[in-house]
Amino acid sequence: MADCNEELDRVVGELLARRPDIGTLFLVGSCPSEVIKLDLDTAAERLSAVHQGRVRILAYTGSGIETTFTQGEDTCLTALVRKMPEASAGERSLLVLGSLPDVVEDQFGRLFTELGIAPVRFLPPRRAAELPSVGPVTLLIAAQPFLGDTAAALLARGATLIEAPYPFGIEGTRAWLAAAAAAWGVPGERVEAVAAAPAARAERGLARYREQLAGKRISFLPDSQLEIPLGRFLRRECGMQLVELGVPSLDRRMMAAELRLLPEDLRLSEGQDLERQLDRLRADRPDLTVCGLGLANPLEAEGLTTKWSIELVFTPVHGFDQAADLAELFARPLNRRQRLAF
């Protein structure tokens, strides 16, 4: 084990010598490091002391032992929460939780400015060295639904969680902004005025894909933790029929507002009972199945049309201006299947 730590120290030293621009370095645990019992938390503390003032070194697990790949972001941000400075008394702020593309973050920033909400901070920040402060005066609103542990860590630091649907589609984005505005004391009329123009643009863009998606049946296999808000968007704004919504795990605190927007008779499954889920899928034969990469090709070979769930995580899909793009991601495989039909 001493050899492992010495090798880790050597690699970190060489990396920092080669990349002096690094301000924050993460030691990410994986299956091998956990099998050999390499304590990365202790290593991070030791290396932080060695490189004190030069770089912040943190550790978190990105192990495949976790139930879904999006938990990597959750554990990473939870590690950052411990390093966030304490907010000054009376320094009220809004903290948006979850990684967003710069273009989406800028769009949300402009909307919050028009609503008169300031200061607005984002976690993670664009520069890791510029961590926002947190405390009892922090209002927290999540932009991603898979950050339950990070939200809990922020609540433990005194933040107040704003319950809201997630900003997918027109309805979700408007409700998300309205929840933040209500918590800040901004009247609903102001929200409607600010949202009117971008919502109208989004509606025009969404109309074309609604025609292609309306009436189509869709099932989600558990993979990304985005299944519930995406299902809500597709059903309520695109007219799709939800056959089954499968989620890796159901965090009812993070999903409370979304669950209220789903039909009571919806088949909502939790966990990874893959054989039974596949049996139901084969019996249902939906028009579109959202699933992980490992299942997509075998299901396509069985004649089912699939959509990779991972693409929905790494594509800009939040907010008004991305509503049509989000719908197009689901229309695309249906169009492909139609073109390939003989």
PDB file of C-alpha atoms in Angstrom, residues 27-161:
ATOM      1  CA  LEU A  27      -8.662  12.088  -7.025  1.00  0.00           C
ATOM      2  CA  VAL A  28     -11.486   9.947  -8.402  1.00  0.00           C
ATOM      3  CA  GLY A  29     -11.973   6.531  -6.864  1.00  0.00           C
ATOM      4  CA  SER A  30     -12.796   3.597  -9.121  1.00  0.00           C
ATOM      5  CA  CYS A  31     -13.336  -0.136  -8.733  1.00  0.00           C
ATOM      6  CA  PRO A  32      -9.569  -0.932  -8.712  1.00  0.00           C
ATOM      7  CA  SER A  33      -8.738   1.668  -6.048  1.00  0.00           C
ATOM      8  CA  GLU A  34     -11.588   0.405  -3.873  1.00  0.00           C
ATOM      9  CA  VAL A  35     -10.579  -3.235  -4.312  1.00  0.00           C
ATOM     10  CA  ILE A  36      -7.008  -2.548  -3.162  1.00  0.00           C
ATOM     11  CA  LYS A  37      -8.337  -0.310  -0.346  1.00  0.00           C
ATOM     12  CA  LEU A  38      -6.464   2.794  -1.452  1.00  0.00           C
ATOM     13  CA  ASP A  39      -7.748   5.566   0.823  1.00  0.00           C
ATOM     14  CA  LEU A  40      -8.043   8.519  -1.535  1.00  0.00           C
ATOM     15  CA  ASP A  41      -9.640  10.783   1.081  1.00  0.00           C
ATOM     16  CA  THR A  42      -6.547  10.474   3.261  1.00  0.00           C
ATOM     17  CA  ALA A  43      -4.320  10.833   0.199  1.00  0.00           C
ATOM     18  CA  ALA A  44      -6.119  14.051  -0.769  1.00  0.00           C
ATOM     19  CA  GLU A  45      -5.544  15.504   2.699  1.00  0.00           C
ATOM     20  CA  ARG A  46      -1.884  14.511   2.602  1.00  0.00           C
ATOM     21  CA  LEU A  47      -1.302  15.937  -0.883  1.00  0.00           C
ATOM     22  CA  SER A  48      -3.192  19.133  -0.039  1.00  0.00           C
ATOM     23  CA  ALA A  49      -0.773  19.675   2.833  1.00  0.00           C
ATOM     24  CA  VAL A  50       2.206  19.015   0.566  1.00  0.00           C
ATOM     25  CA  HIS A  51       0.964  21.453  -2.086  1.00  0.00           C
ATOM     26  CA  GLN A  52      -0.631  23.934   0.350  1.00  0.00           C
ATOM     27  CA  GLY A  53      -1.530  27.216  -1.357  1.00  0.00           C
ATOM     28  CA  ARG A  54      -0.694  25.835  -4.788  1.00  0.00           C
ATOM     29  CA  VAL A  55      -3.726  23.634  -5.520  1.00  0.00           C
ATOM     30  CA  ARG A  56      -6.876  22.321  -3.859  1.00  0.00           C
ATOM     31  CA  ILE A  57      -6.967  18.494  -3.883  1.00  0.00           C
ATOM     32  CA  LEU A  58     -10.238  16.642  -3.257  1.00  0.00           C
ATOM     33  CA  ALA A  59     -11.347  13.022  -3.508  1.00  0.00           C
ATOM     34  CA  TYR A  60     -14.636  11.397  -4.460  1.00  0.00           C
ATOM     35  CA  THR A  61     -15.800   8.071  -5.827  1.00  0.00           C
ATOM     36  CA  GLY A  62     -16.735   7.557  -9.449  1.00  0.00           C
ATOM     37  CA  SER A  63     -16.875   3.814  -9.044  1.00  0.00           C
ATOM     38  CA  GLY A  64     -18.930   1.555 -11.253  1.00  0.00           C
ATOM     39  CA  ILE A  65     -20.301   0.164  -8.006  1.00  0.00           C
ATOM     40  CA  GLU A  66     -22.623   3.208  -7.992  1.00  0.00           C
ATOM     41  CA  THR A  67     -26.119   2.659  -9.415  1.00  0.00           C
ATOM     42  CA  THR A  68     -25.957   5.259 -12.203  1.00  0.00           C
ATOM     43  CA  PHE A  69     -23.265   7.266 -13.957  1.00  0.00           C
ATOM     44  CA  THR A  70     -24.779  10.626 -13.011  1.00  0.00           C
ATOM     45  CA  GLN A  71     -23.927   9.917  -9.378  1.00  0.00           C
ATOM     46  CA  GLY A  72     -20.369  10.885 -10.289  1.00  0.00           C
ATOM     47  CA  GLU A  73     -21.450  14.520 -10.477  1.00  0.00           C
ATOM     48  CA  ASP A  74     -23.328  14.207  -7.201  1.00  0.00           C
ATOM     49  CA  THR A  75     -20.326  12.838  -5.302  1.00  0.00           C
ATOM     50  CA  CYS A  76     -17.995  15.383  -6.927  1.00  0.00           C
ATOM     51  CA  LEU A  77     -20.174  18.346  -5.953  1.00  0.00           C
ATOM     52  CA  THR A  78     -20.691  16.953  -2.456  1.00  0.00           C
ATOM     53  CA  ALA A  79     -16.907  17.033  -2.046  1.00  0.00           C
ATOM     54  CA  LEU A  80     -16.889  20.678  -3.150  1.00  0.00           C
ATOM     55  CA  VAL A  81     -19.588  21.663  -0.635  1.00  0.00           C
ATOM     56  CA  ARG A  82     -17.174  21.000   2.219  1.00  0.00           C
ATOM     57  CA  LYS A  83     -14.858  23.678   0.805  1.00  0.00           C
ATOM     58  CA  MET A  84     -17.477  26.357   0.146  1.00  0.00           C
ATOM     59  CA  PRO A  85     -17.041  29.511   2.249  1.00  0.00           C
ATOM     60  CA  GLU A  86     -19.634  30.537   4.816  1.00  0.00           C
ATOM     61  CA  ALA A  87     -22.070  33.177   3.577  1.00  0.00           C
ATOM     62  CA  SER A  88     -22.151  36.466   5.442  1.00  0.00           C
ATOM     63  CA  ALA A  89     -25.234  37.203   7.491  1.00  0.00           C
ATOM     64  CA  GLY A  90     -27.797  39.151   5.481  1.00  0.00           C
ATOM     65  CA  GLU A  91     -26.070  38.348   2.169  1.00  0.00           C
ATOM     66  CA  ARG A  92     -29.037  36.634   0.510  1.00  0.00           C
ATOM     67  CA  SER A  93     -28.274  34.759  -2.710  1.00  0.00           C
ATOM     68  CA  LEU A  94     -29.756  32.219  -5.081  1.00  0.00           C
ATOM     69  CA  LEU A  95     -27.653  29.121  -5.739  1.00  0.00           C
ATOM     70  CA  VAL A  96     -28.398  27.062  -8.874  1.00  0.00           C
ATOM     71  CA  LEU A  97     -27.290  23.470  -8.402  1.00  0.00           C
ATOM     72  CA  GLY A  98     -26.090  21.289 -11.280  1.00  0.00           C
ATOM     73  CA  SER A  99     -23.691  21.385 -14.215  1.00  0.00           C
ATOM     74  CA  LEU A 100     -25.027  23.353 -17.160  1.00  0.00           C
ATOM     75  CA  PRO A 101     -23.516  24.266 -20.539  1.00  0.00           C
ATOM     76  CA  ASP A 102     -22.203  27.829 -20.559  1.00  0.00           C
ATOM     77  CA  VAL A 103     -24.866  28.900 -23.066  1.00  0.00           C
ATOM     78  CA  VAL A 104     -27.659  27.657 -20.785  1.00  0.00           C
ATOM     79  CA  GLU A 105     -26.085  29.187 -17.693  1.00  0.00           C
ATOM     80  CA  ASP A 106     -25.875  32.531 -19.509  1.00  0.00           C
ATOM     81  CA  GLN A 107     -29.531  32.287 -20.556  1.00  0.00           C
ATOM     82  CA  PHE A 108     -30.658  31.583 -17.015  1.00  0.00           C
ATOM     83  CA  GLY A 109     -28.442  34.374 -15.716  1.00  0.00           C
ATOM     84  CA  ARG A 110     -30.132  36.878 -18.025  1.00  0.00           C
ATOM     85  CA  LEU A 111     -33.609  35.694 -17.005  1.00  0.00           C
ATOM     86  CA  PHE A 112     -32.796  35.999 -13.309  1.00  0.00           C
ATOM     87  CA  THR A 113     -31.418  39.489 -13.919  1.00  0.00           C
ATOM     88  CA  GLU A 114     -34.661  40.502 -15.652  1.00  0.00           C
ATOM     89  CA  LEU A 115     -36.577  39.119 -12.678  1.00  0.00           C
ATOM     90  CA  GLY A 116     -34.507  41.252 -10.304  1.00  0.00           C
ATOM     91  CA  ILE A 117     -32.946  38.244  -8.574  1.00  0.00           C
ATOM     92  CA  ALA A 118     -29.318  38.837  -7.620  1.00  0.00           C
ATOM     93  CA  PRO A 119     -26.764  37.677  -6.809  1.00  0.00           C
ATOM     94  CA  VAL A 120     -27.176  34.317  -8.545  1.00  0.00           C
ATOM     95  CA  ARG A 121     -24.407  31.737  -8.188  1.00  0.00           C
ATOM     96  CA  PHE A 122     -23.943  28.367  -9.865  1.00  0.00           C
ATOM     97  CA  LEU A 123     -22.532  25.151  -8.434  1.00  0.00           C
ATOM     98  CA  PRO A 124     -20.269  24.039  -9.950  1.00  0.00           C
ATOM     99  CA  PRO A 125     -18.821  27.439 -10.869  1.00  0.00           C
ATOM    100  CA  ARG A 126     -17.033  27.880 -14.180  1.00  0.00           C
ATOM    101  CA  ARG A 127     -13.770  28.158 -12.256  1.00  0.00           C
ATOM    102  CA  ALA A 128     -13.384  25.703  -9.393  1.00  0.00           C
ATOM    103  CA  ALA A 129     -11.388  28.251  -7.392  1.00  0.00           C
ATOM    104  CA  GLU A 130     -14.407  30.588  -7.347  1.00  0.00           C
ATOM    105  CA  LEU A 131     -16.690  28.551  -5.113  1.00  0.00           C
ATOM    106  CA  PRO A 132     -19.879  30.357  -4.058  1.00  0.00           C
ATOM    107  CA  SER A 133     -20.639  30.898  -0.398  1.00  0.00           C
ATOM    108  CA  VAL A 134     -23.418  29.042   1.400  1.00  0.00           C
ATOM    109  CA  GLY A 135     -25.326  29.519   4.627  1.00  0.00           C
ATOM    110  CA  PRO A 136     -28.747  30.225   6.155  1.00  0.00           C
ATOM    111  CA  VAL A 137     -29.299  33.091   3.709  1.00  0.00           C
ATOM    112  CA  THR A 138     -28.803  30.844   0.658  1.00  0.00           C
ATOM    113  CA  LEU A 139     -31.815  29.852  -1.432  1.00  0.00           C
ATOM    114  CA  LEU A 140     -31.085  26.657  -3.354  1.00  0.00           C
ATOM    115  CA  ILE A 141     -32.756  25.550  -6.576  1.00  0.00           C
ATOM    116  CA  ALA A 142     -31.693  22.417  -8.456  1.00  0.00           C
ATOM    117  CA  ALA A 143     -31.280  22.376 -12.229  1.00  0.00           C
ATOM    118  CA  GLN A 144     -30.427  18.656 -12.298  1.00  0.00           C
ATOM    119  CA  PRO A 145     -32.548  15.988 -10.564  1.00  0.00           C
ATOM    120  CA  PHE A 146     -29.729  13.585  -9.635  1.00  0.00           C
ATOM    121  CA  LEU A 147     -27.968  15.689  -6.989  1.00  0.00           C
ATOM    122  CA  GLY A 148     -29.712  14.554  -3.827  1.00  0.00           C
ATOM    123  CA  ASP A 149     -26.544  14.073  -1.770  1.00  0.00           C
ATOM    124  CA  THR A 150     -25.203  17.486  -2.774  1.00  0.00           C
ATOM    125  CA  ALA A 151     -28.524  19.116  -1.900  1.00  0.00           C
ATOM    126  CA  ALA A 152     -28.469  17.386   1.493  1.00  0.00           C
ATOM    127  CA  ALA A 153     -24.929  18.643   2.129  1.00  0.00           C
ATOM    128  CA  LEU A 154     -25.977  22.199   1.238  1.00  0.00           C
ATOM    129  CA  LEU A 155     -29.045  21.961   3.486  1.00  0.00           C
ATOM    130  CA  ALA A 156     -26.746  20.851   6.296  1.00  0.00           C
ATOM    131  CA  ARG A 157     -24.792  24.072   5.704  1.00  0.00           C
ATOM    132  CA  GLY A 158     -28.019  26.054   6.230  1.00  0.00           C
ATOM    133  CA  ALA A 159     -29.345  26.520   2.687  1.00  0.00           C
ATOM    134  CA  THR A 160     -33.088  26.384   1.961  1.00  0.00           C
ATOM    135  CA  LEU A 161     -34.217  24.141  -0.909  1.00  0.00           C
TER     136      LEU A 161
END
